[in-house]
Coordinates of C-alpha atoms in Angstrom, one line a residue:
X25 CA 222.5 65.2 39.3
X26 CA 221.4 65.4 35.6
X27 CA 220.0 68.5 33.8
X28 CA 216.5 70.4 35.6
X29 CA 213.5 68.8 34.2
X30 CA 211.9 71.2 31.8
X31 CA 208.1 69.2 30.5
X32 CA 205.4 69.3 32.9
X33 CA 202.8 66.5 33.2
X34 CA 201.1 67.4 35.9
X35 CA 198.0 69.0 35.6
X36 CA 196.3 72.9 37.1
X37 CA 193.6 70.4 38.8
X38 CA 196.7 70.1 41.0
X39 CA 197.2 73.8 42.6
X40 CA 195.7 74.2 45.6
X41 CA 192.6 76.5 44.9
X42 CA 189.8 74.6 44.4
X43 CA 189.4 74.8 40.7
X44 CA 191.4 74.4 38.1
X45 CA 191.8 77.8 35.9
X46 CA 194.6 77.5 32.2
X47 CA 197.5 79.7 32.6
X48 CA 195.9 82.8 30.6
X49 CA 197.5 83.0 26.8
X50 CA 199.8 86.1 27.6
X51 CA 201.4 83.9 29.3
X52 CA 201.6 81.7 27.9
X53 CA 202.9 82.9 24.8
X54 CA 205.1 84.9 26.5
X55 CA 206.3 81.6 29.0
X56 CA 206.6 79.4 25.2
X57 CA 208.4 82.9 23.7
X58 CA 211.7 82.7 26.4
X59 CA 212.0 79.4 26.6
X60 CA 215.1 78.9 25.6
X61 CA 216.9 81.2 27.0
X62 CA 217.4 80.4 31.0
X63 CA 219.2 82.4 33.6
X64 CA 222.0 84.3 34.3
X65 CA 225.3 83.9 36.2
X66 CA 226.3 84.8 39.7
X67 CA 229.6 86.0 41.3
X68 CA 228.0 84.4 44.4
X69 CA 225.8 81.6 45.5
X70 CA 223.9 79.6 43.3
X71 CA 222.9 80.2 40.1
X72 CA 218.7 80.5 40.6
X73 CA 218.8 82.6 43.2
X74 CA 219.5 85.9 44.4
X75 CA 221.0 87.6 47.6
X76 CA 219.2 87.8 50.7
X77 CA 218.5 91.7 52.1
X78 CA 220.8 92.6 55.0
X79 CA 219.7 95.2 57.2
X80 CA 220.9 96.0 61.4
X81 CA 218.4 97.9 62.5
X82 CA 214.3 96.2 61.9
X83 CA 212.9 93.6 58.7
X84 CA 210.1 92.2 57.2
X85 CA 209.6 90.3 53.7
X86 CA 205.7 90.0 52.4
X87 CA 204.5 88.3 49.8
X88 CA 203.6 92.1 48.4
X89 CA 206.6 95.0 48.4
X90 CA 203.8 97.2 49.4
X91 CA 203.3 95.6 52.0
X92 CA 207.1 95.3 53.4
X93 CA 207.7 98.9 52.2
X94 CA 204.9 100.2 55.1
X95 CA 206.2 97.1 57.8
X96 CA 209.3 99.7 57.3
X97 CA 207.4 102.7 57.8
X98 CA 205.5 101.7 61.0
X99 CA 209.5 100.5 62.2
X100 CA 210.8 103.0 61.7
X101 CA 207.6 105.9 63.2
X102 CA 209.0 103.7 66.7
X103 CA 206.7 100.7 65.8
X104 CA 207.1 97.4 67.4
X105 CA 207.6 94.1 64.7
X106 CA 204.2 92.9 66.2
X107 CA 202.4 96.8 64.8
X108 CA 204.6 96.2 62.2
X109 CA 202.8 92.8 61.1
X110 CA 199.8 93.4 62.1
X111 CA 200.4 96.8 59.1
X112 CA 201.6 94.3 56.9
X113 CA 199.0 91.8 57.2
X114 CA 196.1 94.5 57.6
X115 CA 197.3 95.7 53.9
X116 CA 198.2 91.5 52.9
X117 CA 193.9 91.8 53.9
X118 CA 193.6 94.9 51.5
X119 CA 195.8 93.4 48.5
X120 CA 196.7 89.8 48.3
X121 CA 193.6 89.0 49.4
X122 CA 193.1 85.8 46.8
X123 CA 195.4 84.8 50.6
X124 CA 194.0 86.1 53.6
X125 CA 192.1 89.1 54.9
X126 CA 189.5 90.2 58.3
X127 CA 186.9 87.3 57.8
X128 CA 189.9 85.1 58.4
X129 CA 191.8 83.4 60.6
X130 CA 195.5 84.3 62.4
X131 CA 198.5 82.3 64.0
X132 CA 202.0 83.7 65.4
X133 CA 205.0 83.2 67.5
X134 CA 206.8 86.2 69.0
X135 CA 210.5 85.9 69.6
X136 CA 210.5 89.0 72.4
X137 CA 213.4 89.7 73.5
X138 CA 212.5 90.8 76.8
X139 CA 211.8 87.9 78.4
X140 CA 213.0 85.9 76.3
X141 CA 210.6 82.9 74.8
X142 CA 208.2 82.5 72.5
X143 CA 204.9 83.6 72.4
X144 CA 202.4 81.4 70.3
X145 CA 199.1 83.2 69.6
X146 CA 195.8 81.1 68.4
X147 CA 193.0 83.2 66.8
X148 CA 191.2 80.6 65.2
X149 CA 187.5 81.4 65.2
X150 CA 184.8 78.6 66.1
X151 CA 181.5 77.1 64.5
X152 CA 178.4 78.7 65.1
X153 CA 176.5 77.6 68.5
X154 CA 173.1 77.1 67.6
X155 CA 174.1 74.8 64.7
X156 CA 174.2 71.3 65.6
X157 CA 175.5 68.5 63.6
X158 CA 172.1 67.5 63.3
X159 CA 171.7 70.3 61.5
X160 CA 174.1 70.2 59.8
X161 CA 174.1 67.1 58.5
X162 CA 170.6 68.3 57.6
X163 CA 171.4 70.7 55.0
X164 CA 174.1 69.1 53.5
X165 CA 171.4 66.9 53.0
X166 CA 172.7 63.7 50.9
X167 CA 177.1 65.1 50.8
X168 CA 179.3 63.2 52.1
X169 CA 181.4 66.0 53.3
X170 CA 181.3 70.3 54.6
X171 CA 181.2 72.5 51.0
X172 CA 183.7 74.6 50.2
X173 CA 181.9 77.6 50.0
X174 CA 177.9 79.3 50.5
X175 CA 177.0 79.6 54.1
X176 CA 178.1 75.7 55.6
X177 CA 181.8 76.0 56.3
X178 CA 182.3 79.4 57.5
X179 CA 183.2 79.5 60.9
X180 CA 183.9 83.5 63.3
X181 CA 186.2 85.3 61.8
X182 CA 189.4 84.9 64.1
X183 CA 192.1 87.8 62.6
X184 CA 190.8 90.9 64.6
X185 CA 190.7 89.5 67.8
X186 CA 194.6 88.0 66.7
X187 CA 195.9 91.8 66.0
X188 CA 194.7 93.2 69.3
X189 CA 195.5 90.5 71.3
X190 CA 199.4 90.9 69.8
X191 CA 199.0 95.0 70.6
X192 CA 197.7 94.7 73.3
X193 CA 200.6 91.8 74.0
X194 CA 203.8 94.1 72.4
X195 CA 202.3 96.9 70.5
X196 CA 203.7 101.0 71.2
X197 CA 202.5 102.4 68.5
X198 CA 198.3 102.9 68.7
X199 CA 196.0 101.6 66.3
X200 CA 195.4 104.8 64.4
X201 CA 198.9 104.0 63.3
X202 CA 198.9 101.0 62.6
X203 CA 196.0 100.6 60.2
X204 CA 196.2 104.0 58.5
X205 CA 198.3 103.0 55.8
X206 CA 195.8 99.8 54.2
X207 CA 193.3 102.2 54.7
X208 CA 194.9 104.9 52.5
X209 CA 195.6 101.9 49.6
X210 CA 191.9 100.9 50.2
X211 CA 190.6 104.1 49.5
X212 CA 192.9 105.3 47.1
X213 CA 193.6 102.3 45.7
X214 CA 196.9 100.7 44.5
X215 CA 198.7 98.6 41.5
X216 CA 198.3 94.5 41.5
X217 CA 200.8 92.9 40.7
X218 CA 201.7 89.9 39.1
X219 CA 201.0 87.0 40.9
X220 CA 197.8 87.8 43.0
X221 CA 195.9 89.3 39.4
X222 CA 196.8 85.7 38.1
X223 CA 195.2 84.8 41.6
X224 CA 193.0 86.2 41.0
X225 CA 191.6 85.1 38.0
X226 CA 191.7 81.3 39.0
X227 CA 189.7 82.3 42.1
X228 CA 187.2 84.2 39.6
X229 CA 186.5 81.1 37.2
X230 CA 186.4 79.1 40.6
X231 CA 183.4 80.9 42.1
X232 CA 181.9 81.2 38.6
X233 CA 181.7 77.5 38.3
X234 CA 180.2 77.5 41.6
X235 CA 177.0 79.9 41.7
X236 CA 174.8 77.6 43.2
X237 CA 176.7 76.3 46.5
X238 CA 178.1 80.2 47.1
X239 CA 174.3 81.6 47.1
X240 CA 174.4 85.1 47.7
X241 CA 177.6 86.1 45.5
X242 CA 176.5 90.2 44.2
X243 CA 178.4 91.6 47.7
X244 CA 181.4 89.4 46.5
X245 CA 181.6 90.7 42.6
X246 CA 180.1 93.7 43.3
X247 CA 183.9 94.2 46.3
X248 CA 186.2 91.6 44.0
X249 CA 185.2 91.2 40.5
X250 CA 182.6 94.0 39.1
X251 CA 184.3 94.7 36.1
X252 CA 185.5 90.6 35.7
X253 CA 188.9 90.1 37.5
X254 CA 191.5 93.0 38.6
X255 CA 194.1 93.2 35.8
X256 CA 198.1 93.1 35.7
X257 CA 198.9 97.0 36.8
X258 CA 195.5 96.9 37.0
X259 CA 194.0 100.3 39.9
X260 CA 191.8 98.3 42.9
X261 CA 189.5 100.2 44.9
X262 CA 188.2 98.4 48.4
X263 CA 186.6 101.4 50.6
X264 CA 184.3 99.3 52.0
X265 CA 187.5 97.6 53.7
X266 CA 189.2 101.0 54.6
X267 CA 185.6 102.1 56.6
X268 CA 185.9 98.8 58.1
X269 CA 189.2 99.5 58.8
X270 CA 188.6 103.0 60.6
X271 CA 185.7 101.6 62.2
X272 CA 187.9 99.0 64.1
X273 CA 191.2 101.6 64.2
X274 CA 188.5 104.3 66.2
X275 CA 186.5 101.4 68.3
X276 CA 188.9 98.2 69.3
X277 CA 188.2 94.6 68.6
X278 CA 185.4 95.4 70.1
X279 CA 184.0 97.5 67.3
X280 CA 184.3 94.3 65.2
X281 CA 183.2 91.5 67.3
X282 CA 181.1 93.8 70.0
X283 CA 179.8 96.7 67.7
X284 CA 178.2 97.5 64.9
X285 CA 180.1 95.3 62.5
X286 CA 179.2 92.0 63.9
X287 CA 175.0 93.3 63.7
X288 CA 175.8 93.3 60.4
X289 CA 177.5 89.7 60.1
X290 CA 173.9 88.4 61.6
X291 CA 171.9 90.4 60.1
X292 CA 173.4 89.9 56.6
X293 CA 173.9 86.2 58.2
X294 CA 170.5 85.7 58.7
X295 CA 169.1 87.0 55.0
X296 CA 171.5 84.6 53.1
X297 CA 170.2 81.5 56.1
X298 CA 173.4 81.1 57.6
X299 CA 173.8 80.0 60.8
X300 CA 176.1 82.1 62.4
X301 CA 175.5 84.8 64.5
X302 CA 175.9 88.4 66.6
X303 CA 176.3 85.7 69.2
X304 CA 179.3 83.9 67.9
X305 CA 181.0 86.7 67.5
X306 CA 181.2 88.3 71.2
X307 CA 181.8 84.7 72.7
X308 CA 184.9 85.0 70.3
X309 CA 188.6 85.3 71.7
X310 CA 192.3 83.6 70.4
X311 CA 194.1 81.6 73.0
X312 CA 197.9 82.0 74.3
X313 CA 199.7 78.4 73.6
X314 CA 202.7 77.2 74.6
X315 CA 205.2 77.0 71.6
X316 CA 206.7 73.1 71.4
X317 CA 211.0 72.7 69.6
X318 CA 212.5 69.9 68.2
X319 CA 215.8 68.9 67.3
X320 CA 217.7 68.6 64.4
X321 CA 220.8 68.1 64.7
X322 CA 223.3 70.5 65.2
X323 CA 221.3 72.5 68.0
X324 CA 219.0 73.2 65.3
X325 CA 215.0 73.5 66.5
X326 CA 212.4 73.4 64.9
X327 CA 208.8 75.6 67.1
X328 CA 205.8 74.9 66.4
X329 CA 201.8 75.2 67.1
X330 CA 199.8 72.6 68.8
X331 CA 196.5 71.1 67.3
X332 CA 194.1 72.3 66.2
X333 CA 197.0 73.1 63.8
X334 CA 198.8 70.4 61.5
X335 CA 202.3 72.5 63.2
X336 CA 203.3 69.5 64.9
X337 CA 204.0 67.9 61.5
X338 CA 206.4 69.3 60.8
X339 CA 208.0 68.4 64.1
X340 CA 207.2 64.6 64.0
X341 CA 208.6 64.6 60.5
X342 CA 212.1 66.5 62.2
X343 CA 211.4 63.5 64.4
X344 CA 211.3 61.1 61.7
X345 CA 214.6 61.6 59.3
X346 CA 217.2 63.0 62.5
X347 CA 216.8 59.2 62.7
X348 CA 219.2 60.0 59.3
X349 CA 222.1 61.7 57.9
X350 CA 220.5 63.4 54.5
X351 CA 224.1 64.7 54.1
X352 CA 225.9 61.3 52.9
X353 CA 223.6 62.2 48.9
X354 CA 223.2 65.2 47.3
X355 CA 220.3 67.2 47.7
X356 CA 217.7 66.4 44.5
X357 CA 219.0 62.8 44.9
X358 CA 216.4 60.2 45.0
X359 CA 217.3 59.1 48.4
X360 CA 216.9 62.0 50.4
X361 CA 213.7 63.4 48.0
X362 CA 212.3 59.3 49.1
X363 CA 213.5 60.3 53.4
X364 CA 211.4 63.6 53.4
X365 CA 208.2 62.3 51.3
X366 CA 207.7 58.6 53.6
X367 CA 208.3 61.1 57.3
X368 CA 205.9 63.5 55.5
X369 CA 203.4 59.8 55.1
X370 CA 204.4 58.5 58.4
X371 CA 203.7 62.4 60.1
X372 CA 200.1 63.1 58.8
X373 CA 198.9 59.7 58.4
X374 CA 199.1 61.0 62.3
X375 CA 198.2 64.1 61.9
X376 CA 194.5 62.4 60.5
X377 CA 193.8 60.4 62.9
X378 CA 195.1 62.7 66.0
X379 CA 195.0 66.8 64.6
X380 CA 191.7 68.2 66.4
X381 CA 190.7 70.7 68.7
X382 CA 192.2 70.2 71.6
X383 CA 189.0 71.8 74.1
X384 CA 187.1 68.6 72.3
X385 CA 189.5 65.8 72.2
X386 CA 192.8 64.8 74.5
X387 CA 195.4 65.0 71.5
X388 CA 199.2 62.1 72.2
X389 CA 200.8 65.3 72.2
X390 CA 203.5 63.6 74.2
X391 CA 203.5 61.0 72.8
X392 CA 203.8 62.3 69.5
X393 CA 206.7 64.6 70.0
X394 CA 208.5 62.6 71.7
X395 CA 211.7 61.0 70.1
X396 CA 211.2 57.2 70.9
X397 CA 208.1 57.5 68.7
X398 CA 209.7 59.3 66.1
X399 CA 212.6 56.1 66.2
X400 CA 210.0 53.7 65.3
X401 CA 207.7 55.3 62.7
X402 CA 211.5 55.6 61.0
X403 CA 211.8 51.7 61.3
X404 CA 208.4 51.6 59.1
X405 CA 210.7 53.9 56.2
X406 CA 211.7 50.8 53.6
X407 CA 215.3 53.5 52.2
X408 CA 214.4 51.0 48.9
X409 CA 211.1 51.3 48.2
X410 CA 207.9 53.8 49.1
X411 CA 205.2 52.2 51.4
X412 CA 202.2 51.3 49.6
X413 CA 199.9 51.8 53.0
X414 CA 200.9 54.1 56.2
X415 CA 198.9 53.4 58.7
X416 CA 198.3 55.8 61.7
X417 CA 200.9 54.8 64.5
X418 CA 200.0 54.3 68.0
X419 CA 201.6 57.4 70.4
X420 CA 199.9 56.3 73.7
X421 CA 203.7 56.8 75.9
X422 CA 203.9 53.6 78.4
X423 CA 201.8 54.3 81.4
X424 CA 200.8 57.4 81.0
X425 CA 193.8 77.6 51.9
X426 CA 195.3 79.8 50.6
X427 CA 197.5 81.6 52.6
X428 CA 199.4 84.7 53.4
X429 CA 202.8 84.6 55.5
X430 CA 204.7 87.6 56.3
X431 CA 207.8 88.0 59.5
X432 CA 209.2 91.1 60.6
X433 CA 212.3 91.9 63.2
X434 CA 212.9 95.5 64.9
X435 CA 215.8 96.9 66.2
X436 CA 215.2 95.1 69.9
X437 CA 215.7 92.3 68.5
X438 CA 212.0 90.9 68.8
X439 CA 211.0 88.6 65.8
X440 CA 207.3 87.8 65.0
X441 CA 206.2 85.0 62.1
X442 CA 202.8 85.6 61.3
X443 CA 200.1 83.3 58.8
X444 CA 196.8 84.1 58.3
X445 CA 194.6 83.2 55.0
X446 CA 191.0 82.6 54.6
X447 CA 191.4 78.6 53.4
X448 CA 191.1 77.3 50.5
X449 CA 191.6 79.8 47.4
X450 CA 189.4 83.5 48.6
X451 CA 187.6 81.8 50.8
X452 CA 183.9 80.8 50.6
X453 CA 182.6 83.5 48.5
X454 CA 181.0 85.6 50.9
X455 CA 181.0 89.1 51.3
X456 CA 179.0 91.2 53.9
X457 CA 177.2 94.6 53.0
X458 CA 179.1 96.8 52.5
X459 CA 182.1 95.5 54.6
X460 CA 184.5 94.9 52.3
X461 CA 185.7 91.1 53.7
X462 CA 185.2 87.7 52.3
X463 CA 184.5 85.2 55.4
X464 CA 186.7 82.2 55.3
X465 CA 185.9 78.7 54.3
X466 CA 187.7 77.0 57.1
X467 CA 184.9 74.9 58.5
X468 CA 185.2 72.0 54.8
X469 CA 188.1 71.3 57.2
X470 CA 185.6 69.1 59.8
X471 CA 185.4 65.3 59.8
X472 CA 181.4 64.3 59.2
X473 CA 183.0 61.4 61.2
X474 CA 181.6 61.2 65.0
X475 CA 183.2 59.4 65.6
X476 CA 186.4 61.4 64.3
X477 CA 187.8 63.2 67.0
X478 CA 187.5 66.9 64.1
X479 CA 184.1 65.7 64.4
X480 CA 182.0 68.7 63.6
X481 CA 180.5 70.4 66.7
X482 CA 179.4 73.6 67.7
X483 CA 181.3 76.1 69.2
X484 CA 184.4 74.5 67.9
X485 CA 187.9 74.8 66.3
X486 CA 188.4 72.7 63.0
X487 CA 191.5 71.3 62.2
X488 CA 194.0 74.2 60.5
X489 CA 196.4 74.5 58.2
X490 CA 198.1 77.3 58.6
X491 CA 201.7 77.1 60.6
X492 CA 203.9 79.9 61.5
X493 CA 207.6 78.4 62.3
X494 CA 210.2 79.9 63.8
X495 CA 214.3 78.3 64.6
X496 CA 216.4 78.4 67.9
X497 CA 220.2 77.7 67.5
X498 CA 222.4 76.9 70.6
X499 CA 219.1 78.4 72.8
X500 CA 219.1 81.6 70.9
X501 CA 216.3 83.0 68.2
X502 CA 217.8 81.9 64.9
X503 CA 215.0 82.6 62.7
X504 CA 211.1 83.2 61.9
X505 CA 209.7 81.5 59.2
X506 CA 206.5 80.1 57.5
X507 CA 205.6 78.6 54.2
X508 CA 202.3 78.9 52.7
X509 CA 200.5 76.6 51.3
X510 CA 198.0 73.3 52.5
X511 CA 199.9 70.8 53.4
X512 CA 202.4 72.0 51.8
X513 CA 203.9 74.4 55.4
X514 CA 205.3 71.3 57.5
X515 CA 206.7 69.6 53.7
X516 CA 208.1 73.0 53.3
X517 CA 209.1 73.9 56.4
X518 CA 211.7 70.6 56.8
X519 CA 212.6 71.0 53.5
X520 CA 213.7 75.0 54.5
X521 CA 215.1 73.1 57.5
X522 CA 217.0 70.6 55.3
X523 CA 218.5 73.0 53.1
X524 CA 220.1 74.8 56.1
X525 CA 221.1 72.7 57.7
X526 CA 222.5 69.7 56.0
X527 CA 223.4 71.6 52.7
X528 CA 224.7 75.0 53.9
X529 CA 222.0 77.2 51.7
X530 CA 221.7 80.8 52.8
X531 CA 217.7 82.4 54.0
X532 CA 217.2 83.1 50.0
X533 CA 218.7 79.7 48.8
X534 CA 216.9 77.5 51.2
X535 CA 213.9 78.7 49.7
X536 CA 214.0 79.1 46.3
X537 CA 215.5 75.4 45.7
X538 CA 212.9 73.2 43.7
X539 CA 210.4 71.7 46.8
X540 CA 209.1 69.0 46.7
X541 CA 205.0 68.4 47.5
X542 CA 203.5 65.3 48.5
X543 CA 199.2 65.1 48.6
X544 CA 197.0 62.4 49.2
X545 CA 197.2 59.8 52.4
X546 CA 194.4 60.3 54.6
X547 CA 193.0 63.1 55.6
X548 CA 191.5 65.1 58.7
X549 CA 187.9 65.5 57.1
X550 CA 187.8 61.6 56.5
X551 CA 186.4 59.1 58.3
X552 CA 188.6 57.3 60.8
X553 CA 189.0 54.1 58.2
X554 CA 189.8 57.1 55.6
X555 CA 187.6 55.3 53.0
X556 CA 188.4 56.0 49.8
X557 CA 191.8 57.9 50.4
X558 CA 194.6 57.6 47.8
X559 CA 197.3 56.6 51.0
X560 CA 200.0 56.2 48.5
X561 CA 199.4 59.5 47.3
X562 CA 201.1 61.7 44.5
X563 CA 204.4 63.5 44.7
X564 CA 205.0 66.4 42.3
X565 CA 208.3 68.0 42.2
X566 CA 209.4 71.2 40.9
X567 CA 211.7 71.8 37.2
X568 CA 214.9 72.2 39.2
X569 CA 214.2 68.3 40.4
X570 CA 217.3 65.4 38.3
X571 CA 215.6 63.4 36.0
X572 CA 216.7 60.8 36.9
X573 CA 216.3 61.6 40.1
X574 CA 212.4 61.5 38.6
X575 CA 213.1 58.5 37.2
X576 CA 215.0 56.3 40.4
X577 CA 211.9 58.0 42.2
X578 CA 209.1 56.0 40.2
X579 CA 211.1 52.7 39.9
X580 CA 211.1 53.2 44.1
X581 CA 207.5 53.2 43.7
X582 CA 206.9 56.4 43.6
X583 CA 203.7 58.5 42.0
X584 CA 205.8 61.2 40.8
X585 CA 204.5 64.1 38.6
X586 CA 206.8 67.4 37.7
X587 CA 204.4 70.7 37.4
X588 CA 207.1 74.0 36.4
X589 CA 204.0 76.6 37.5
X590 CA 205.2 76.7 41.1
X591 CA 201.7 77.2 42.5
X592 CA 201.0 74.3 44.7
X593 CA 204.5 74.5 46.8
X594 CA 203.5 77.4 48.6
X595 CA 205.2 80.6 49.3
X596 CA 208.1 81.2 51.8
X597 CA 209.7 84.3 53.5
X598 CA 212.1 84.4 56.3
X599 CA 214.4 86.2 58.8
X600 CA 218.1 85.1 60.1
X601 CA 219.4 87.3 63.1
X602 CA 222.7 86.6 63.7
X603 CA 223.7 86.3 67.3
X604 CA 227.3 88.3 67.8
X605 CA 226.7 91.0 65.7
X606 CA 222.5 91.4 65.2
X607 CA 222.0 91.4 62.0
X608 CA 219.0 90.4 60.2
X609 CA 219.2 88.5 56.5
X610 CA 215.6 88.9 55.0
X611 CA 214.0 86.5 52.2
X612 CA 211.1 86.3 49.8
X613 CA 209.4 83.8 47.7
X614 CA 210.3 84.1 43.8
X615 CA 206.7 81.8 43.3
X616 CA 204.9 85.4 44.7
X617 CA 204.7 89.0 44.5
X618 CA 206.7 89.5 47.7
X619 CA 209.9 91.2 48.7
X620 CA 212.5 92.1 51.8
X621 CA 213.2 95.1 52.7
X622 CA 215.1 96.5 55.4
X623 CA 216.5 99.5 56.9

């Protein structure tokens, strides 16, 4: 299959964060010093991977080793998988603020062994009720889209309400016990992990370039960047966040949405000219939603959450790819990557046209997820050439950011798939007075086309990129997993599924294997015509894809870029459960700082 590519042709601007930032000189020198040596050998498994973690009683896989350990501590103290997931998420909001925090939104899928069913939670916030479409357009002036920074993209933070919805249904321990570890770390400090330090540097550089867009940055600087970007191993403290967690632990969700925290948010927004108000916070509520599953093959079903998230894009890809047996080609072949890419492009054309808040739009969900529609879309793929310009389909049935992902499983068989994010980078750049967290910039994902289903409106949820995933096998729970990173998420879900079902990779290898990430095409933020969109887009591939495959893809008409730093390929965590023994196998992302821990 050829030698792996060692050169990188992609610019850092293609990364998931909104501003380019070069690798630090020390890191560049380190990479150059080690470029002449490769990986060692392994007695079993792929040489480029490592062993999954196996345990019988419980498992946690997160983007930070300390968060994983805290989740295990909660399980061993008698907590449920949901308790442990909340504790880990709170810890990550402190330790990985470059990807998440309580200023953002949350989605979750829970397998409950007692009722033997999947539960889906949409804990995403809505736009300010007092800001009309015309108000927004006036504030934007000549701008043609909502900016990524400042108060205009801020929507209600939904994560804390999501914690309490999950806890109210599946929790065992008190919230005081659940939040105690993250409070202690917030007050006493923790050492900064390498990848997180890198993203701190990138975010600070991005903020500094756009201070005028942010407006008020003193609070964020004092909270996160008082002495510049935190460095690897530096002890980082956030006592303001610790105090906020204490208030939530003592006063519940009401402390955040109806108490002093909500009043502080209101006062801060009034001071800086923002539209978010106390009334928006008090009116917020999460929504329990139905999880949809689509069979790929051999009894394996991929399960995702409905819009306003992009989860159904992964299901549409599955419905397209089930029409071709990819196993007839090697995994790293041009044929396999071509089909995956074209399936993504077809699905995302529909994402751009139909996905929005279902409370405001009539989405043809049944048609989008039908096998018949998947067959019709598959027929549009030329097996030998990239289509230069796919269009949205007609799914009607006749007659009718940056992100953190974590997963936890407990001894009862409960499995939690949870994703949480401030969206792009660390978020809006705005930290409310004395609260220690940054507001999300999720509102950037509204369209300004009045005729688009995803057009901005007061009290509306924007299109969401963050999606947890789950796999069922022969009607039994098999895998709780997810993959961070904007539009990479549905693409990554499908690639992991293919790696395991079609190519027999274990749960760790399935995440470590080289990925592709197609960018471009129409987006839910565009007008309905996709004016100005790059319809062919760019196919970004990792260095593990063979050279001859890249050249063949280019000959097929794909615009291919090779990226070696792993930044735009997401962050994977997964737990697989053996249905006969109940033994868990955990895996974490080599592209992040995380760790799988079991007991």
